[in-house]
């Protein structure tokens, strides 16, 4: 909070800090839900798939937990076909 006042100055630091806190809380709640609840919507299942790929397929990619568009911006998009290509075929 003090850092926002120093960098931005008052009174602009207060709404900025409120938005920062609200954004972080939304991110954290989505992250928790992706780990501990089964999504019911197609969008929720897509987010969970991307996040689980980040944890279990390639932890150097897929950082956009609540906002996957950042993975397109920073070119850290998870390759959905990578695991299928690497998996051995079963008889």
Tab-separated table of N, CA and C in Angstrom:
chain	number	residue	atom	x	y	z
A	1	UNK	N	0.822	-1.182	0.000
A	1	UNK	CA	0.000	0.000	0.000
A	1	UNK	C	0.871	1.253	0.000
A	2	UNK	N	1.879	1.245	0.844
A	2	UNK	CA	2.782	2.395	0.921
A	2	UNK	C	3.512	2.570	-0.408
A	3	UNK	N	3.840	1.433	-1.057
A	3	UNK	CA	4.537	1.511	-2.341
A	3	UNK	C	3.676	2.204	-3.393
A	4	UNK	N	2.361	1.934	-3.384
A	4	UNK	CA	1.469	2.603	-4.323
A	4	UNK	C	1.451	4.109	-4.085
A	5	UNK	N	1.435	4.519	-2.830
A	5	UNK	CA	1.443	5.953	-2.503
A	5	UNK	C	2.742	6.586	-2.975
A	6	UNK	N	3.863	5.888	-2.771
A	6	UNK	CA	5.163	6.440	-3.167
A	6	UNK	C	5.261	6.537	-4.695
A	7	UNK	N	4.849	5.503	-5.397
A	7	UNK	CA	5.005	5.470	-6.854
A	7	UNK	C	3.955	6.322	-7.564
A	8	UNK	N	2.694	6.191	-7.157
A	8	UNK	CA	1.606	6.869	-7.854
A	8	UNK	C	1.260	8.202	-7.214
A	9	UNK	N	1.383	8.256	-5.904
A	9	UNK	CA	0.998	9.465	-5.171
A	9	UNK	C	-0.469	9.433	-4.785
A	10	UNK	N	-0.816	10.278	-3.858
A	10	UNK	CA	-2.215	10.347	-3.437
A	10	UNK	C	-2.904	11.412	-4.274
A	11	UNK	N	-4.152	11.358	-4.490
A	11	UNK	CA	-5.142	10.370	-4.066
A	11	UNK	C	-5.276	9.201	-5.030
A	12	UNK	N	-4.532	9.169	-6.129
A	12	UNK	CA	-4.692	8.108	-7.129
A	12	UNK	C	-4.294	6.736	-6.602
A	13	UNK	N	-3.462	6.690	-5.584
A	13	UNK	CA	-3.005	5.401	-5.057
A	13	UNK	C	-4.145	4.602	-4.444
A	14	UNK	N	-5.138	5.254	-3.862
A	14	UNK	CA	-6.211	4.523	-3.171
A	14	UNK	C	-7.100	3.735	-4.126
A	15	UNK	N	-7.618	4.313	-5.201
A	15	UNK	CA	-8.403	3.489	-6.128
A	15	UNK	C	-7.546	2.438	-6.844
A	16	UNK	N	-6.295	2.778	-7.121
A	16	UNK	CA	-5.396	1.808	-7.744
A	16	UNK	C	-5.193	0.615	-6.821
A	17	UNK	N	-4.954	0.864	-5.547
A	17	UNK	CA	-4.759	-0.211	-4.571
A	17	UNK	C	-6.026	-1.054	-4.439
A	18	UNK	N	-7.190	-0.420	-4.450
A	18	UNK	CA	-8.451	-1.156	-4.352
A	18	UNK	C	-8.633	-2.067	-5.572
A	19	UNK	N	-8.335	-1.557	-6.762
A	19	UNK	CA	-8.431	-2.369	-7.976
A	19	UNK	C	-7.428	-3.505	-7.982
A	20	UNK	N	-6.227	-3.233	-7.514
A	20	UNK	CA	-5.191	-4.263	-7.430
A	20	UNK	C	-5.630	-5.378	-6.492
A	21	UNK	N	-6.145	-5.011	-5.331
A	21	UNK	CA	-6.604	-6.000	-4.354
A	21	UNK	C	-7.783	-6.799	-4.903
A	22	UNK	N	-8.745	-6.134	-5.521
A	22	UNK	CA	-9.895	-6.831	-6.094
A	22	UNK	C	-9.444	-7.798	-7.197
A	23	UNK	N	-8.542	-7.363	-8.056
A	23	UNK	CA	-8.025	-8.233	-9.119
A	23	UNK	C	-7.306	-9.441	-8.564
A	24	UNK	N	-6.511	-9.244	-7.533
A	24	UNK	CA	-5.792	-10.368	-6.939
A	24	UNK	C	-6.758	-11.354	-6.282
A	25	UNK	N	-7.775	-10.847	-5.601
A	25	UNK	CA	-8.748	-11.725	-4.963
A	25	UNK	C	-9.513	-12.550	-6.001
A	26	UNK	N	-9.885	-11.938	-7.116
A	26	UNK	CA	-10.576	-12.666	-8.187
A	26	UNK	C	-9.664	-13.750	-8.756
A	27	UNK	N	-8.419	-13.390	-9.028
A	27	UNK	CA	-7.448	-14.370	-9.519
A	27	UNK	C	-7.302	-15.535	-8.541
A	28	UNK	N	-7.158	-15.231	-7.258
A	28	UNK	CA	-6.928	-16.269	-6.258
A	28	UNK	C	-8.142	-17.178	-6.099
A	29	UNK	N	-9.334	-16.610	-6.175
A	29	UNK	CA	-10.543	-17.432	-6.072
A	29	UNK	C	-10.691	-18.349	-7.285
A	30	UNK	N	-10.365	-17.856	-8.479
A	30	UNK	CA	-10.414	-18.696	-9.674
A	30	UNK	C	-9.378	-19.809	-9.567
A	31	UNK	N	-8.180	-19.475	-9.118
A	31	UNK	CA	-7.117	-20.462	-8.968
A	31	UNK	C	-7.531	-21.555	-7.983
A	32	UNK	N	-8.095	-21.168	-6.859
A	32	UNK	CA	-8.570	-22.127	-5.863
A	32	UNK	C	-9.658	-23.022	-6.464
A	33	UNK	N	-10.609	-22.424	-7.159
A	33	UNK	CA	-11.713	-23.187	-7.748
A	33	UNK	C	-11.202	-24.184	-8.791
A	34	UNK	N	-10.211	-23.798	-9.576
A	34	UNK	CA	-9.681	-24.714	-10.587
A	34	UNK	C	-9.023	-25.930	-9.959
A	35	UNK	N	-8.475	-25.774	-8.766
A	35	UNK	CA	-7.833	-26.889	-8.075
A	35	UNK	C	-8.820	-27.747	-7.288
A	36	UNK	N	-9.858	-27.148	-6.738
A	36	UNK	CA	-10.678	-27.846	-5.753
A	36	UNK	C	-12.128	-28.101	-6.158
A	37	UNK	N	-12.557	-27.627	-7.303
A	37	UNK	CA	-13.942	-27.832	-7.731
A	37	UNK	C	-13.967	-28.320	-9.172
A	38	UNK	N	-15.008	-29.032	-9.518
A	38	UNK	CA	-15.184	-29.495	-10.893
A	38	UNK	C	-16.003	-28.449	-11.644
A	39	UNK	N	-15.423	-27.809	-12.660
A	39	UNK	CA	-16.161	-26.791	-13.418
A	39	UNK	C	-17.353	-27.390	-14.150
A	40	UNK	N	-18.433	-26.624	-14.235
A	40	UNK	CA	-19.651	-27.087	-14.900
A	40	UNK	C	-19.825	-26.509	-16.296
A	41	UNK	N	-19.143	-25.413	-16.592
A	41	UNK	CA	-19.293	-24.781	-17.898
A	41	UNK	C	-18.140	-25.181	-18.819
A	42	UNK	N	-18.351	-25.007	-20.106
A	42	UNK	CA	-17.289	-25.304	-21.061
A	42	UNK	C	-16.078	-24.401	-20.818
A	43	UNK	N	-16.343	-23.122	-20.550
A	43	UNK	CA	-15.243	-22.181	-20.276
A	43	UNK	C	-14.464	-22.605	-19.031
A	44	UNK	N	-15.173	-22.998	-17.969
A	44	UNK	CA	-14.509	-23.448	-16.746
A	44	UNK	C	-13.669	-24.693	-16.975
A	45	UNK	N	-14.186	-25.642	-17.765
A	45	UNK	CA	-13.419	-26.851	-18.072
A	45	UNK	C	-12.183	-26.517	-18.889
A	46	UNK	N	-12.324	-25.545	-19.800
A	46	UNK	CA	-11.177	-25.113	-20.602
A	46	UNK	C	-10.102	-24.488	-19.721
A	47	UNK	N	-10.517	-23.602	-18.795
A	47	UNK	CA	-9.543	-22.990	-17.892
A	47	UNK	C	-8.844	-24.045	-17.047
A	48	UNK	N	-9.624	-24.999	-16.537
A	48	UNK	CA	-9.027	-26.045	-15.703
A	48	UNK	C	-8.051	-26.895	-16.509
A	49	UNK	N	-8.414	-27.232	-17.737
A	49	UNK	CA	-7.505	-28.009	-18.579
A	49	UNK	C	-6.189	-27.258	-18.783
A	50	UNK	N	-6.284	-25.983	-19.119
A	50	UNK	CA	-5.063	-25.199	-19.315
A	50	UNK	C	-4.218	-25.153	-18.049
A	51	UNK	N	-4.874	-24.972	-16.910
A	51	UNK	CA	-4.124	-24.867	-15.663
A	51	UNK	C	-3.489	-26.203	-15.272
A	52	UNK	N	-4.221	-27.294	-15.453
A	52	UNK	CA	-3.644	-28.604	-15.127
A	52	UNK	C	-2.503	-28.952	-16.071
A	53	UNK	N	-2.600	-28.524	-17.326
A	53	UNK	CA	-1.475	-28.720	-18.244
A	53	UNK	C	-0.258	-27.939	-17.763
A	54	UNK	N	-0.486	-26.750	-17.195
A	54	UNK	CA	0.616	-25.957	-16.637
A	54	UNK	C	1.300	-26.747	-15.517
A	55	UNK	N	0.524	-27.392	-14.657
A	55	UNK	CA	1.105	-28.124	-13.530
A	55	UNK	C	1.727	-29.455	-13.937
A	56	UNK	N	1.070	-30.190	-14.837
A	56	UNK	CA	1.469	-31.573	-15.058
A	56	UNK	C	2.070	-31.865	-16.426
A	57	UNK	N	2.035	-30.919	-17.340
A	57	UNK	CA	2.603	-31.157	-18.664
A	57	UNK	C	3.868	-30.330	-18.871
A	58	UNK	N	3.774	-29.021	-18.663
A	58	UNK	CA	4.918	-28.134	-18.894
A	58	UNK	C	4.769	-26.916	-17.990
A	59	UNK	N	5.521	-26.909	-16.894
A	59	UNK	CA	5.380	-25.816	-15.927
A	59	UNK	C	6.067	-24.527	-16.357
A	60	UNK	N	6.644	-24.518	-17.545
A	60	UNK	CA	7.248	-23.283	-18.052
A	60	UNK	C	6.291	-22.543	-18.981
A	61	UNK	N	5.067	-23.065	-19.125
A	61	UNK	CA	4.081	-22.461	-20.015
A	61	UNK	C	2.735	-22.413	-19.316
A	62	UNK	N	1.811	-21.626	-19.848
A	62	UNK	CA	0.448	-21.604	-19.344
A	62	UNK	C	0.279	-20.890	-18.022
A	63	UNK	N	0.756	-19.663	-17.927
A	63	UNK	CA	0.642	-18.898	-16.676
A	63	UNK	C	-0.672	-18.141	-16.557
A	64	UNK	N	-1.423	-18.033	-17.637
A	64	UNK	CA	-2.655	-17.241	-17.621
A	64	UNK	C	-3.806	-17.990	-16.972
A	65	UNK	N	-3.794	-18.116	-15.669
A	65	UNK	CA	-4.791	-18.915	-14.958
A	65	UNK	C	-6.175	-18.312	-15.106
A	66	UNK	N	-6.329	-17.078	-14.744
A	66	UNK	CA	-7.638	-16.431	-14.810
A	66	UNK	C	-7.797	-15.602	-16.084
A	67	UNK	N	-6.720	-15.372	-16.792
A	67	UNK	CA	-6.748	-14.565	-18.008
A	67	UNK	C	-5.818	-15.206	-19.043
A	68	UNK	N	-6.288	-16.274	-19.715
A	68	UNK	CA	-5.414	-17.012	-20.625
A	68	UNK	C	-4.915	-16.223	-21.824
A	69	UNK	N	-5.507	-15.063	-22.090
A	69	UNK	CA	-5.028	-14.264	-23.221
A	69	UNK	C	-3.588	-13.803	-23.014
A	70	UNK	N	-3.112	-13.735	-21.774
A	70	UNK	CA	-1.730	-13.336	-21.531
A	70	UNK	C	-0.752	-14.370	-22.091
A	71	UNK	N	-1.169	-15.630	-22.162
A	71	UNK	CA	-0.293	-16.647	-22.746
A	71	UNK	C	-0.109	-16.428	-24.241
A	72	UNK	N	-1.080	-15.826	-24.904
A	72	UNK	CA	-0.906	-15.467	-26.309
A	72	UNK	C	0.022	-14.261	-26.430
A	73	UNK	N	-0.144	-13.289	-25.529
A	73	UNK	CA	0.672	-12.072	-25.567
A	73	UNK	C	2.147	-12.407	-25.337
A	74	UNK	N	2.434	-13.256	-24.326
A	74	UNK	CA	3.820	-13.565	-23.960
A	74	UNK	C	4.335	-14.855	-24.596
A	75	UNK	N	3.533	-15.448	-25.486
A	75	UNK	CA	3.915	-16.665	-26.206
A	75	UNK	C	4.253	-17.814	-25.259
A	76	UNK	N	3.428	-17.983	-24.224
A	76	UNK	CA	3.596	-19.087	-23.285
A	76	UNK	C	2.402	-20.028	-23.346
A	77	UNK	N	1.709	-20.031	-24.479
A	77	UNK	CA	0.525	-20.872	-24.656
A	77	UNK	C	0.922	-22.339	-24.557
A	78	UNK	N	0.097	-23.129	-23.866
A	78	UNK	CA	0.328	-24.558	-23.716
A	78	UNK	C	-0.011	-25.254	-25.017
A	79	UNK	N	0.856	-26.150	-25.449
A	79	UNK	CA	0.630	-26.925	-26.662
A	79	UNK	C	-0.220	-28.140	-26.304
A	80	UNK	N	-1.485	-28.134	-26.711
A	80	UNK	CA	-2.408	-29.218	-26.358
A	80	UNK	C	-2.007	-30.534	-27.009
A	81	UNK	N	-1.327	-30.509	-28.158
A	81	UNK	CA	-0.979	-31.730	-28.877
A	81	UNK	C	0.330	-32.338	-28.401
A	82	UNK	N	1.095	-31.621	-27.608
A	82	UNK	CA	2.408	-32.093	-27.186
A	82	UNK	C	2.310	-33.400	-26.413
A	83	UNK	N	1.401	-33.477	-25.452
A	83	UNK	CA	1.279	-34.669	-24.624
A	83	UNK	C	0.786	-35.862	-25.451
A	84	UNK	N	-0.159	-35.616	-26.339
A	84	UNK	CA	-0.686	-36.700	-27.166
A	84	UNK	C	0.410	-37.269	-28.066
A	85	UNK	N	1.273	-36.437	-28.588
A	85	UNK	CA	2.339	-36.889	-29.452
A	85	UNK	C	3.400	-37.658	-28.667
A	86	UNK	N	3.629	-37.279	-27.407
A	86	UNK	CA	4.674	-37.897	-26.596
A	86	UNK	C	4.208	-39.186	-25.926
A	87	UNK	N	2.909	-39.388	-25.796
A	87	UNK	CA	2.377	-40.567	-25.107
A	87	UNK	C	2.545	-41.809	-25.987
A	88	UNK	N	2.986	-42.900	-25.358
A	88	UNK	CA	3.114	-44.135	-26.143
A	88	UNK	C	1.737	-44.705	-26.485
A	89	UNK	N	1.656	-45.376	-27.612
A	89	UNK	CA	0.410	-45.994	-28.037
A	89	UNK	C	0.184	-47.283	-27.265
A	90	UNK	N	-1.056	-47.516	-26.840
A	90	UNK	CA	-1.390	-48.747	-26.124
A	90	UNK	C	-1.926	-49.766	-27.104
A	91	UNK	N	-1.649	-51.036	-26.842
A	91	UNK	CA	-2.153	-52.126	-27.695
A	91	UNK	C	-3.477	-52.610	-27.217
